[in-house]
Amino acid sequence: MNKANTSIAKHSLEEAADWLIRQQEAPLTNEEKAQLKQWQDASQENTHAWQLAQRLMGHVDRLPKDVAAAVLNRPEDEGRRIAIGKLALLLAAGPTLWGGYKAIEVQQWTADYRTAKGEFQKITLPDGSMVKLNTATAFDMTFNTRSRLLSLREGEIEIHTGQVDPQQFGPFLIQTQEGTLTALGRRLTVRQCDGFTQLAAIEGQVQATPKLAQNNEVITIKSGHQAQMSNLGLLSSQLISPATTAWLNQMLAAHDMPLKQFAEEVSRYRKGYLRVSPEIQNLLVSGAFPTSNTDTIINMLTHTYPIKAKHHLGGYWVTLEPT
């Protein structure tokens, strides 16, 4: 904790956090603005706490998602006290800790290959294989005579495996949090999702070995099929959906997708916070959208559906609400 802030009373930090959340929920009325000014002038501690709150807003993009949500989201009644507590602790810690989150992020992204949020990249590996990296993707590479191994930390990749001399390179493997995939064909995609691996065998089969499968069970995914795998086994398998491979053309495809889920997909490509009001979370969205410009996606939504977009913090925070 920043020693300079330990002298600020806990109640001042919590009240500053409460005012910060209220300010983000909706524009303050003139009466509320007067109350805020009166509260600031009541003590030096209040003034200092509010100054810290204003500085925190300039570092929102550096904070973990759950903490940023406490600042930007509208907490439910039962979660409001938790949100205020989180913010009060952050205010007490001060800018040194806020900047520290950025350093943690850098450590997490020390992969051999990576893309930032919204970035799309194509690379050639030492064996001639081609790999496309979708947004916010990171993987490590280990090539030797035993295997060609890609360890996918996060994100999504497409692989065109190169034809190689087996004396020089071993089989092509992709390791995820849930297990290991062996490429038996020429082309596949792999996405590291939250709690499962999604893969698509575009050209040729893929063998999947879940990390905790009994008797080291090997599952074969047929060419033209996609699958989801947990660390215990196969969750689902079906023909490849256009939505699964749309990202290869830098598009996001949706068919009757709930708006909340659609916003989560858009957020993979967008810097900032995209929130959906509970009233329209289940609104079904269909269409093809360009991932290269998420502002265009938001404009398409507001022109196609009964939705309006409220922008805050220079567009960093956007809330989708019913019209």
Coordinates of N, CA and C in Angstrom, one line a residue, residues 117-264:
K117 N -4.7 -6.9 -28.7 CA -6.2 -6.8 -28.9 C -6.4 -6.0 -30.2
G118 N -7.2 -6.6 -31.1 CA -7.5 -6.0 -32.3 C -6.5 -6.2 -33.4
E119 N -5.4 -6.9 -33.1 CA -4.4 -7.1 -34.1 C -4.5 -8.5 -34.8
F120 N -4.2 -8.6 -36.1 CA -4.2 -9.8 -36.9 C -2.9 -10.0 -37.5
Q121 N -2.3 -11.2 -37.5 CA -1.0 -11.4 -37.9 C -0.8 -12.7 -38.6
K122 N 0.1 -12.8 -39.6 CA 0.4 -14.1 -40.2 C 1.9 -14.3 -40.2
I123 N 2.4 -15.5 -39.8 CA 3.8 -15.7 -39.7 C 4.2 -17.1 -40.3
T124 N 5.5 -17.2 -40.6 CA 6.0 -18.5 -41.2 C 6.9 -19.1 -40.2
L125 N 6.7 -20.4 -39.8 CA 7.5 -21.1 -38.9 C 8.8 -21.7 -39.6
P126 N 9.8 -22.1 -38.8 CA 11.0 -22.7 -39.4 C 10.8 -23.9 -40.3
D127 N 9.7 -24.6 -40.1 CA 9.4 -25.8 -41.0 C 8.6 -25.5 -42.2
G128 N 8.3 -24.2 -42.4 CA 7.5 -23.7 -43.5 C 6.0 -23.7 -43.3
S129 N 5.6 -24.1 -42.1 CA 4.2 -24.0 -41.7 C 3.8 -22.5 -41.6
M130 N 2.5 -22.2 -41.9 CA 2.0 -20.8 -41.8 C 1.0 -20.8 -40.7
V131 N 1.1 -19.8 -39.9 CA 0.2 -19.6 -38.7 C -0.4 -18.2 -38.8
K132 N -1.7 -18.1 -38.7 CA -2.4 -16.9 -38.6 C -2.8 -16.7 -37.1
L133 N -2.6 -15.5 -36.5 CA -2.9 -15.2 -35.2 C -4.1 -14.2 -35.1
N134 N -5.2 -14.6 -34.5 CA -6.3 -13.7 -34.3 C -6.0 -12.7 -33.2
T135 N -6.9 -11.9 -32.8 CA -6.8 -10.9 -31.8 C -6.3 -11.5 -30.5
A136 N -5.5 -10.7 -29.7 CA -5.1 -11.1 -28.3 C -4.7 -12.6 -28.2
T137 N -3.7 -13.0 -29.0 CA -3.3 -14.3 -29.1 C -1.8 -14.4 -28.7
A138 N -1.4 -15.5 -28.1 CA 0.0 -15.7 -27.7 C 0.3 -17.2 -27.7
F139 N 1.4 -17.6 -28.2 CA 1.9 -19.0 -28.2 C 3.4 -19.1 -28.1
D140 N 3.9 -20.2 -27.6 CA 5.3 -20.5 -27.6 C 5.6 -21.6 -28.6
M141 N 6.8 -21.7 -29.0 CA 7.1 -22.7 -30.0 C 8.4 -23.5 -29.6
T142 N 8.3 -24.8 -29.8 CA 9.5 -25.7 -29.5 C 9.6 -26.7 -30.7
F143 N 10.6 -26.5 -31.5 CA 10.8 -27.4 -32.6 C 12.0 -28.2 -32.4
N144 N 11.9 -29.6 -32.6 CA 13.1 -30.4 -32.6 C 12.8 -31.7 -33.4
T145 N 13.6 -32.7 -33.4 CA 13.4 -33.9 -34.1 C 12.3 -34.7 -33.5
R146 N 11.9 -34.5 -32.3 CA 10.8 -35.3 -31.7 C 9.5 -34.8 -32.0
S147 N 9.3 -33.4 -32.1 CA 8.0 -32.8 -32.4 C 8.2 -31.4 -32.8
R148 N 7.1 -30.9 -33.4 CA 6.9 -29.4 -33.6 C 5.8 -29.0 -32.7
L149 N 6.1 -28.3 -31.6 CA 5.1 -28.1 -30.6 C 4.8 -26.6 -30.5
L150 N 3.5 -26.2 -30.6 CA 3.0 -24.9 -30.3 C 2.2 -25.0 -29.0
S151 N 2.6 -24.1 -28.1 CA 1.9 -24.1 -26.8 C 1.0 -22.8 -26.8
L152 N -0.3 -23.0 -27.0 CA -1.2 -21.8 -27.1 C -1.6 -21.3 -25.7
R153 N -1.1 -20.1 -25.4 CA -1.4 -19.5 -24.1 C -2.8 -19.0 -24.0
E154 N -3.2 -18.2 -25.1 CA -4.5 -17.7 -25.2 C -4.8 -17.2 -26.6
G155 N -6.0 -17.1 -26.9 CA -6.4 -16.6 -28.2 C -6.7 -17.7 -29.2
E156 N -6.4 -17.4 -30.5 CA -6.9 -18.3 -31.6 C -5.9 -18.3 -32.7
I157 N -5.6 -19.5 -33.3 CA -4.7 -19.6 -34.4 C -5.3 -20.5 -35.5
E158 N -4.8 -20.2 -36.7 CA -5.0 -21.2 -37.8 C -3.6 -21.7 -38.3
I159 N -3.5 -22.9 -38.6 CA -2.2 -23.5 -38.9 C -2.3 -24.2 -40.3
H160 N -1.4 -23.9 -41.2 CA -1.2 -24.6 -42.4 C 0.1 -25.4 -42.2
T161 N 0.0 -26.6 -41.9 CA 1.3 -27.4 -41.6 C 2.1 -27.5 -42.9
G162 N 3.4 -27.4 -42.7 CA 4.4 -27.6 -43.8 C 4.7 -29.0 -44.0
Q163 N 5.0 -29.4 -45.2 CA 5.5 -30.8 -45.5 C 7.0 -30.8 -45.2
V164 N 7.4 -31.7 -44.3 CA 8.8 -31.7 -43.9 C 9.4 -33.1 -44.0
D165 N 10.7 -33.1 -43.8 CA 11.4 -34.4 -43.7 C 11.3 -34.9 -42.3
P166 N 10.7 -36.1 -42.1 CA 10.5 -36.6 -40.8 C 11.8 -36.9 -40.0
Q167 N 12.9 -36.9 -40.8 CA 14.2 -37.1 -40.1 C 14.6 -35.8 -39.4
Q168 N 14.0 -34.6 -39.9 CA 14.4 -33.3 -39.4 C 13.4 -32.8 -38.4
F169 N 12.1 -33.1 -38.6 CA 11.0 -32.6 -37.8 C 10.1 -33.7 -37.4
G170 N 9.6 -33.6 -36.2 CA 8.6 -34.6 -35.7 C 7.2 -34.2 -36.0
P171 N 6.2 -34.8 -35.5 CA 4.8 -34.5 -35.7 C 4.4 -33.1 -35.2
F172 N 3.4 -32.5 -35.8 CA 2.9 -31.2 -35.4 C 1.9 -31.3 -34.3
L173 N 2.2 -30.7 -33.1 CA 1.4 -30.7 -31.9 C 1.0 -29.3 -31.5
I174 N -0.2 -29.2 -31.0 CA -0.7 -28.0 -30.4 C -1.1 -28.3 -28.9
Q175 N -0.5 -27.6 -28.0 CA -0.8 -27.9 -26.6 C -1.7 -26.7 -26.1
T176 N -2.8 -27.0 -25.4 CA -3.7 -26.0 -24.8 C -3.9 -26.4 -23.3
Q177 N -4.6 -25.6 -22.7 CA -4.9 -25.8 -21.2 C -5.6 -27.2 -21.0
E178 N -6.3 -27.6 -22.0 CA -7.1 -28.8 -21.8 C -6.5 -30.1 -22.3
G179 N -5.4 -30.0 -23.1 CA -4.8 -31.2 -23.7 C -3.9 -30.9 -24.9
T180 N -3.7 -32.0 -25.7 CA -2.8 -31.9 -26.8 C -3.5 -32.3 -28.1
L181 N -3.3 -31.6 -29.1 CA -3.8 -31.9 -30.4 C -2.7 -32.3 -31.4
T182 N -2.9 -33.3 -32.2 CA -2.0 -33.7 -33.2 C -2.6 -33.5 -34.6
A183 N -1.9 -32.6 -35.4 CA -2.4 -32.3 -36.8 C -2.0 -33.4 -37.7
L184 N -3.0 -34.2 -38.2 CA -2.8 -35.2 -39.2 C -3.0 -34.7 -40.6
G185 N -3.6 -33.6 -40.8 CA -3.9 -33.0 -42.1 C -3.1 -31.7 -42.3
R186 N -3.6 -30.9 -43.2 CA -2.8 -29.7 -43.6 C -3.3 -28.4 -42.9
R187 N -4.6 -28.4 -42.5 CA -5.1 -27.1 -42.0 C -6.1 -27.3 -40.9
L188 N -5.9 -26.5 -39.8 CA -6.8 -26.5 -38.7 C -6.8 -25.2 -38.0
T189 N -7.8 -25.0 -37.2 CA -7.8 -23.8 -36.3 C -8.0 -24.3 -34.8
V190 N -7.4 -23.5 -33.9 CA -7.5 -23.8 -32.5 C -7.8 -22.6 -31.7
R191 N -8.7 -22.6 -30.8 CA -9.0 -21.4 -30.0 C -9.0 -21.9 -28.5
Q192 N -8.3 -21.1 -27.7 CA -8.3 -21.3 -26.2 C -9.4 -20.5 -25.6
C193 N -10.5 -21.2 -25.3 CA -11.6 -20.6 -24.6 C -11.5 -20.7 -23.1
D194 N -12.5 -20.1 -22.4 CA -12.5 -20.2 -20.9 C -13.0 -21.5 -20.5
G195 N -12.1 -22.5 -20.2 CA -12.5 -23.8 -19.7 C -12.6 -24.9 -20.7
F196 N -12.3 -24.5 -22.0 CA -12.3 -25.6 -23.0 C -11.6 -25.1 -24.2
T197 N -11.2 -26.1 -25.1 CA -10.5 -25.8 -26.3 C -11.5 -26.1 -27.5
Q198 N -11.5 -25.1 -28.4 CA -12.3 -25.3 -29.6 C -11.4 -25.5 -30.8
L199 N -11.6 -26.5 -31.6 CA -10.8 -26.8 -32.8 C -11.7 -27.1 -34.0
A200 N -11.1 -26.8 -35.2 CA -11.8 -27.1 -36.4 C -10.8 -27.8 -37.4
A201 N -11.1 -29.0 -37.8 CA -10.2 -29.8 -38.8 C -10.7 -29.4 -40.2
I202 N -10.1 -28.3 -40.7 CA -10.5 -27.8 -42.0 C -10.1 -28.7 -43.2
E203 N -8.8 -29.1 -43.2 CA -8.3 -30.1 -44.2 C -7.5 -31.2 -43.5
G204 N -8.1 -32.4 -43.4 CA -7.4 -33.5 -42.7 C -7.9 -33.6 -41.3
Q205 N -7.6 -34.8 -40.7 CA -8.0 -35.1 -39.4 C -7.1 -34.5 -38.3
V206 N -7.7 -34.4 -37.1 CA -7.0 -33.9 -35.9 C -7.2 -34.9 -34.8
Q207 N -6.1 -35.3 -34.1 CA -6.3 -36.2 -32.9 C -6.2 -35.3 -31.7
A208 N -7.1 -35.6 -30.8 CA -7.2 -34.8 -29.5 C -7.0 -35.7 -28.3
T209 N -6.1 -35.4 -27.4 CA -5.8 -36.1 -26.2 C -6.1 -35.2 -25.0
P210 N -7.2 -35.3 -24.4 CA -7.5 -34.5 -23.2 C -6.5 -34.8 -22.1
K211 N -6.2 -33.8 -21.3 CA -5.2 -33.9 -20.3 C -5.5 -34.9 -19.2
L212 N -6.8 -35.0 -18.8 CA -7.2 -35.9 -17.7 C -8.0 -37.0 -18.2
A213 N -8.0 -37.3 -19.5 CA -8.8 -38.4 -20.1 C -8.3 -39.8 -19.5
Q214 N -9.3 -40.7 -19.3 CA -8.9 -42.0 -18.7 C -8.2 -42.8 -19.8
N215 N -7.1 -43.5 -19.4 CA -6.3 -44.4 -20.2 C -5.8 -43.6 -21.4
N216 N -5.5 -42.3 -21.2 CA -4.9 -41.5 -22.3 C -5.7 -41.6 -23.6
E217 N -7.0 -41.5 -23.5 CA -7.9 -41.7 -24.6 C -7.5 -40.6 -25.7
V218 N -7.5 -41.1 -27.0 CA -7.2 -40.3 -28.1 C -8.5 -40.2 -28.9
I219 N -9.0 -39.0 -29.2 CA -10.2 -38.7 -30.0 C -9.8 -38.2 -31.3
T220 N -10.4 -38.7 -32.4 CA -10.2 -38.3 -33.7 C -11.3 -37.4 -34.2
I221 N -10.9 -36.2 -34.7 CA -11.9 -35.2 -35.2 C -11.8 -35.3 -36.7
K222 N -12.8 -35.7 -37.4 CA -12.8 -35.9 -38.8 C -12.7 -34.5 -39.6
S223 N -12.1 -34.6 -40.8 CA -12.0 -33.4 -41.6 C -13.3 -32.8 -41.9
G224 N -13.4 -31.5 -41.8 CA -14.7 -30.8 -42.0 C -15.5 -30.7 -40.8
H225 N -15.0 -31.1 -39.6 CA -15.7 -31.1 -38.4 C -15.0 -30.1 -37.4
Q226 N -15.8 -29.6 -36.5 CA -15.2 -28.9 -35.4 C -15.6 -29.5 -34.1
A227 N -14.9 -29.2 -33.0 CA -15.2 -29.9 -31.7 C -14.8 -29.0 -30.6
Q228 N -15.3 -29.3 -29.4 CA -14.9 -28.6 -28.2 C -14.5 -29.7 -27.2
M229 N -13.3 -29.4 -26.6 CA -12.7 -30.4 -25.7 C -12.4 -29.8 -24.3
S230 N -12.8 -30.5 -23.3 CA -12.4 -30.2 -21.9 C -11.2 -31.0 -21.6
N231 N -10.7 -30.8 -20.4 CA -9.5 -31.6 -20.0 C -9.9 -33.1 -19.6
L232 N -11.2 -33.4 -19.7 CA -11.7 -34.7 -19.4 C -12.1 -35.5 -20.7
G233 N -12.5 -34.8 -21.7 CA -12.9 -35.4 -22.9 C -13.6 -34.5 -23.9
L234 N -14.3 -35.1 -24.9 CA -14.9 -34.3 -25.9 C -16.3 -33.8 -25.4
L235 N -16.5 -32.5 -25.6 CA -17.8 -31.9 -25.2 C -18.8 -31.9 -26.3
S236 N -18.3 -31.7 -27.5 CA -19.3 -31.6 -28.7 C -18.5 -31.8 -30.0
S237 N -19.2 -32.2 -31.0 CA -18.6 -32.3 -32.4 C -19.6 -32.1 -33.4
Q238 N -19.4 -31.4 -34.5 CA -20.3 -31.1 -35.5 C -19.6 -30.6 -36.7
L239 N -20.4 -30.4 -37.8 CA -19.8 -29.8 -39.0 C -19.3 -28.4 -38.7
I240 N -18.2 -28.0 -39.4 CA -17.7 -26.7 -39.2 C -18.7 -25.6 -39.5
S241 N -18.9 -24.7 -38.6 CA -19.8 -23.6 -38.7 C -19.1 -22.4 -39.3
P242 N -19.8 -21.6 -40.2 CA -19.1 -20.4 -40.8 C -18.7 -19.5 -39.7
A243 N -19.4 -19.4 -38.6 CA -19.0 -18.6 -37.5 C -17.6 -18.9 -36.9
T244 N -17.2 -20.2 -37.0 CA -16.0 -20.6 -36.4 C -14.8 -20.1 -37.2
T245 N -15.0 -20.0 -38.5 CA -13.8 -19.6 -39.4 C -13.9 -18.2 -40.0
A246 N -15.0 -17.5 -39.6 CA -15.2 -16.1 -40.1 C -14.0 -15.2 -39.8
W247 N -13.3 -15.5 -38.7 CA -12.2 -14.6 -38.2 C -11.1 -14.6 -39.2
L248 N -11.0 -15.7 -40.0 CA -9.9 -15.8 -41.0 C -10.0 -14.7 -42.0
N249 N -11.2 -14.2 -42.2 CA -11.4 -13.1 -43.2 C -11.7 -11.8 -42.4
Q250 N -11.2 -11.8 -41.1 CA -11.4 -10.6 -40.2 C -12.9 -10.2 -40.1
M251 N -13.7 -11.2 -40.0 CA -15.1 -11.0 -39.8 C -15.6 -11.7 -38.6
L252 N -16.7 -11.2 -38.0 CA -17.4 -11.9 -36.9 C -18.8 -12.3 -37.4
A253 N -19.1 -13.6 -37.5 CA -20.4 -14.0 -38.0 C -21.2 -14.5 -36.8
A254 N -22.5 -14.1 -36.9 CA -23.5 -14.5 -35.8 C -24.8 -14.9 -36.4
H255 N -25.4 -15.9 -35.8 CA -26.7 -16.4 -36.3 C -27.6 -16.6 -35.0
D256 N -28.5 -15.7 -34.8 CA -29.4 -15.8 -33.6 C -28.5 -15.9 -32.4
M257 N -27.5 -15.0 -32.2 CA -26.6 -15.0 -31.1 C -27.2 -14.0 -30.1
P258 N -27.4 -14.4 -28.8 CA -27.8 -13.4 -27.8 C -26.8 -12.2 -27.7
L259 N -27.4 -11.1 -27.6 CA -26.6 -9.8 -27.6 C -25.5 -9.9 -26.6
K260 N -25.7 -10.4 -25.4 CA -24.7 -10.5 -24.4 C -23.5 -11.3 -24.8
Q261 N -23.8 -12.4 -25.5 CA -22.7 -13.3 -26.0 C -22.0 -12.6 -27.2
F262 N -22.8 -11.9 -28.0 CA -22.2 -11.2 -29.1 C -21.3 -10.1 -28.6
A263 N -21.7 -9.4 -27.6 CA -20.8 -8.3 -27.1 C -19.5 -8.8 -26.5
E264 N -19.6 -10.0 -25.9 CA -18.4 -10.7 -25.4 C -17.4 -11.0 -26.6

